[in-house]
PDB file of C-alpha atoms in Angstrom:
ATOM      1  CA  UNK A1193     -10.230   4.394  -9.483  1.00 84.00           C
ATOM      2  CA  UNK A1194      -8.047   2.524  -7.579  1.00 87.00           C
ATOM      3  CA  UNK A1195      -5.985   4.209  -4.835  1.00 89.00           C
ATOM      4  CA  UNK A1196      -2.560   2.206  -2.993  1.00 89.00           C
ATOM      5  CA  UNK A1197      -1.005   3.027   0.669  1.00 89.00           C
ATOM      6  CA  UNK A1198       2.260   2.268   0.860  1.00 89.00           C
ATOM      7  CA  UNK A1199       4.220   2.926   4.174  1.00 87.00           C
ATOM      8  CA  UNK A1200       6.952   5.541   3.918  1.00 86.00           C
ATOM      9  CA  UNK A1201      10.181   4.450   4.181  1.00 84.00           C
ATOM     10  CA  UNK A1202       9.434   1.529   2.079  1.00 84.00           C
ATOM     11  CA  UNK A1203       9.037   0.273  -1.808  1.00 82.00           C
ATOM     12  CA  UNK A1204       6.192  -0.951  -2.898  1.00 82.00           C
ATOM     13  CA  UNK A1205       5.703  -4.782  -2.882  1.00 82.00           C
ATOM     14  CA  UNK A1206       3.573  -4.735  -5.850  1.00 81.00           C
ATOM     15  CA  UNK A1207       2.814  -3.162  -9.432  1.00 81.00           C
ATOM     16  CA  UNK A1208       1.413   0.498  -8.621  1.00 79.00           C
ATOM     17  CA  UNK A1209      -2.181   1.255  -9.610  1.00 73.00           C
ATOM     18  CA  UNK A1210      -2.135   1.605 -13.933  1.00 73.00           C
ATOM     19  CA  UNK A1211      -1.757   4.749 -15.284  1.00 70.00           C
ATOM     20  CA  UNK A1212       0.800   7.336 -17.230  1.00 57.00           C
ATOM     21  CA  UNK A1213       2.037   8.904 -14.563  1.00 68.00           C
ATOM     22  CA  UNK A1214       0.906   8.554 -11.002  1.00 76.00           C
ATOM     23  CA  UNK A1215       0.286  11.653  -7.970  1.00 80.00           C
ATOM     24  CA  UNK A1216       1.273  11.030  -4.195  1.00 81.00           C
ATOM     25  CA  UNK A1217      -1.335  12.413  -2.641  1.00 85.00           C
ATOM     26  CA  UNK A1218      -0.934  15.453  -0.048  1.00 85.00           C
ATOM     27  CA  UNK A1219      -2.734  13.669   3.203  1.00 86.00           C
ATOM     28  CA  UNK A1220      -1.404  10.625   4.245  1.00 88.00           C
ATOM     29  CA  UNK A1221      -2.816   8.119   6.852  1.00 89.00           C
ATOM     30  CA  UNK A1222      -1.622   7.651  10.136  1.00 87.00           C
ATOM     31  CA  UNK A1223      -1.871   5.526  12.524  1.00 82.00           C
ATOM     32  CA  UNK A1224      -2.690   7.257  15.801  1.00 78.00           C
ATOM     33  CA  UNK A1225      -1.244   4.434  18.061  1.00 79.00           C
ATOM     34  CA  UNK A1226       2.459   4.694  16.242  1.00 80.00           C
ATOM     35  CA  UNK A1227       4.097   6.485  13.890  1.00 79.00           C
ATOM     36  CA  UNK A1228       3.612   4.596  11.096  1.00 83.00           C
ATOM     37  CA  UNK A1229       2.654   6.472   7.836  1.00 88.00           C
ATOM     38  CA  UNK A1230       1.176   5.276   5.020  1.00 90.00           C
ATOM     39  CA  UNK A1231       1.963   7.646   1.730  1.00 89.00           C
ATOM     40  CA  UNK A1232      -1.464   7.341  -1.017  1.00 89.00           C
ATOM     41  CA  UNK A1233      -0.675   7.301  -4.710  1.00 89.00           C
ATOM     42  CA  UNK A1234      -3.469   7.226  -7.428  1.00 88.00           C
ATOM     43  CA  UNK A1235      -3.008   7.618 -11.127  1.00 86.00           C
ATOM     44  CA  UNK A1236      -3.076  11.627 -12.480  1.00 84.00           C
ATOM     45  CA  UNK A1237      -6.466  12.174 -14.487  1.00 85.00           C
ATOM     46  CA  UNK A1238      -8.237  10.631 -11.193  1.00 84.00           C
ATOM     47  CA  UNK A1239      -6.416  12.829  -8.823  1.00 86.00           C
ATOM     48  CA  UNK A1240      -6.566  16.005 -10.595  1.00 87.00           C
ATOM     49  CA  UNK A1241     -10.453  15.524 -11.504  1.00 88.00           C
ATOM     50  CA  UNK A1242     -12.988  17.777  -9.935  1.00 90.00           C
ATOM     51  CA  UNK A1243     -15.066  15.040  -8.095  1.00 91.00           C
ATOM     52  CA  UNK A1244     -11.886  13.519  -6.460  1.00 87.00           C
ATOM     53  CA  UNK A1245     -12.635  14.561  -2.938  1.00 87.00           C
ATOM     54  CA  UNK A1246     -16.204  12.947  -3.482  1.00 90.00           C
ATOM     55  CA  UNK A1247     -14.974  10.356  -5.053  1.00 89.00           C
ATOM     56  CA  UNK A1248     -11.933   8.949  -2.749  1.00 88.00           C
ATOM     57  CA  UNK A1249     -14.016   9.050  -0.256  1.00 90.00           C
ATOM     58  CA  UNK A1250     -14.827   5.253   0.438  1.00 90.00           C
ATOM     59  CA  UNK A1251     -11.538   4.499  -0.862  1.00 90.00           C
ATOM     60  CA  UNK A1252      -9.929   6.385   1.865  1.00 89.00           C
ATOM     61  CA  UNK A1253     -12.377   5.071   4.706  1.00 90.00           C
ATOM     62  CA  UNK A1254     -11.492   1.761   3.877  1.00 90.00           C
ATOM     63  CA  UNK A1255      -8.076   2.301   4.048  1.00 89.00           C
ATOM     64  CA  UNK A1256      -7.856   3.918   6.966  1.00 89.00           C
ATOM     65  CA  UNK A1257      -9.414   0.720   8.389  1.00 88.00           C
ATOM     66  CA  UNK A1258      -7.158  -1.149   6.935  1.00 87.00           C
ATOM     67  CA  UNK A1259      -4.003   0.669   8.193  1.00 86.00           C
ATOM     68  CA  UNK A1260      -6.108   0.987  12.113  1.00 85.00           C
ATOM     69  CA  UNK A1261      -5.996  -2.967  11.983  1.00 83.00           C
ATOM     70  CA  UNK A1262      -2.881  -3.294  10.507  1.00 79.00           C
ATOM     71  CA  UNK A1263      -1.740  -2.115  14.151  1.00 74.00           C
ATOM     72  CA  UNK A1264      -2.371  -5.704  15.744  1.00 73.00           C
ATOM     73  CA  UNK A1265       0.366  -6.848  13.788  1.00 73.00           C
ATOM     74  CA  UNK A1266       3.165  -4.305  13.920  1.00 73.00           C
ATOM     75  CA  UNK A1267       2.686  -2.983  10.392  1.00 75.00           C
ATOM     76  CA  UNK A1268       3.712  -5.672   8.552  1.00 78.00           C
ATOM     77  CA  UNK A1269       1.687  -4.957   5.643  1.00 82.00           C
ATOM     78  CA  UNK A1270       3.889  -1.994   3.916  1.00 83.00           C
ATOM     79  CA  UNK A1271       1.720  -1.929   0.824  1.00 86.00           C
ATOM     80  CA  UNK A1272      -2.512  -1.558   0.621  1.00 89.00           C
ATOM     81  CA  UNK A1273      -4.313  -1.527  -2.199  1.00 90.00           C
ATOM     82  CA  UNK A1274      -8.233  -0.956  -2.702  1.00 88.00           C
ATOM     83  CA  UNK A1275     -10.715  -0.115  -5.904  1.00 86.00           C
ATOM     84  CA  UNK A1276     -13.494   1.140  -3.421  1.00 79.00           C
ATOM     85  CA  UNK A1277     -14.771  -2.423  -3.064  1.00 83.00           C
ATOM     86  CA  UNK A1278     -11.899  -4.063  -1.138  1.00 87.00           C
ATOM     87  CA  UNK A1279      -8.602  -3.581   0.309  1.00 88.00           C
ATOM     88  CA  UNK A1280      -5.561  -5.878  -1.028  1.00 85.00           C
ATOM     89  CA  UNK A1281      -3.099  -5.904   1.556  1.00 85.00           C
ATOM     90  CA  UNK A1282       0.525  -7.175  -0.662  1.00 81.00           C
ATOM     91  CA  UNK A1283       2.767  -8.472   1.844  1.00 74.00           C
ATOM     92  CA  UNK A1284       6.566  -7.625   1.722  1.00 71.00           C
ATOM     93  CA  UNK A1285       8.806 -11.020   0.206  1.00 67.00           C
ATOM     94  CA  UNK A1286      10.864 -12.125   3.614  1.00 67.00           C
ATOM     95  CA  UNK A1287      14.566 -12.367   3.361  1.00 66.00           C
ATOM     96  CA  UNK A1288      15.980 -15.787   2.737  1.00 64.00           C
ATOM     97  CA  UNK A1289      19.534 -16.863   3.708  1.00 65.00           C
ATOM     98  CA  UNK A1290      21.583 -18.535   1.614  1.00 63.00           C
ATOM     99  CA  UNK A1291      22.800 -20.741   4.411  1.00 67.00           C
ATOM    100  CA  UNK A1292      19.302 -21.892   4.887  1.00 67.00           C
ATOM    101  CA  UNK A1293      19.076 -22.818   0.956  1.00 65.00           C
ATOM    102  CA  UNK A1294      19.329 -26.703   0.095  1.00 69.00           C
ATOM    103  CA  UNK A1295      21.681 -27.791  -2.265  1.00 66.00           C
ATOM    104  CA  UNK A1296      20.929 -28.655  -5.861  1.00 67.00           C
ATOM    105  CA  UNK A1297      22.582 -31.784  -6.169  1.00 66.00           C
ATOM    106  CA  UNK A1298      22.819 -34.512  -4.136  1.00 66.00           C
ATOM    107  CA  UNK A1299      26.772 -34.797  -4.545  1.00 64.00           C
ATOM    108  CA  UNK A1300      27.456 -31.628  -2.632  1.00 55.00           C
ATOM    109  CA  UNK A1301      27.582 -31.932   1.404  1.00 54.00           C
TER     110      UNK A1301
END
């Protein structure tokens, strides 16, 4: 089972967990120094299993973790992943500017 956060507001930076279809789940994680919010998606057949709740259980502890130490740096991280064994934080691509962007050739000034 493998379980993302992703913080709402945002789009995921990486491939969501594999599966048909995917569920958000109902509880999200927050953090309880700022309002940042962190939306959990997990493929269907896991979510709508009767064990889930047993099941998630580590996954969601560790995530919860990750999200209260995700604090120190302002949220940053807008995308968590984790299988039950670790988390995967996937960092959002910065913003480049095509002024800062080197030319191709060495004829152009």
């Amino acid at each position: 089972m493998i379980i993302a956060a992703i913080r709402s507001g945002t789009d995921p930076a990486a491939p969501l967990p594999p599966a048909a279809f995917h569920r958000w789940l109902e509880d999200p994680i927050y953090c309880p120094k700022c309002e940042a919010t962190y939306i959990l998606v997990t493929d269907y057949d896991h979510a709508i299993s009767r064990h889930f709740a047993n099941d998630s259980r580590r996954h969601l502890q560790m995530l919860r973790k990750a999200v209260m130490l995700g604090h120190s740096t302002d949220h940053r991280i807008t995308h968590f992943e984790t299988n039950g064994v670790v988390v995967t934080s996937h960092p959002t691509p910065k913003p480049y500017s095509l002024l800062a962007v080197k030319p191709a050739s060495k004829l152009i000034n």
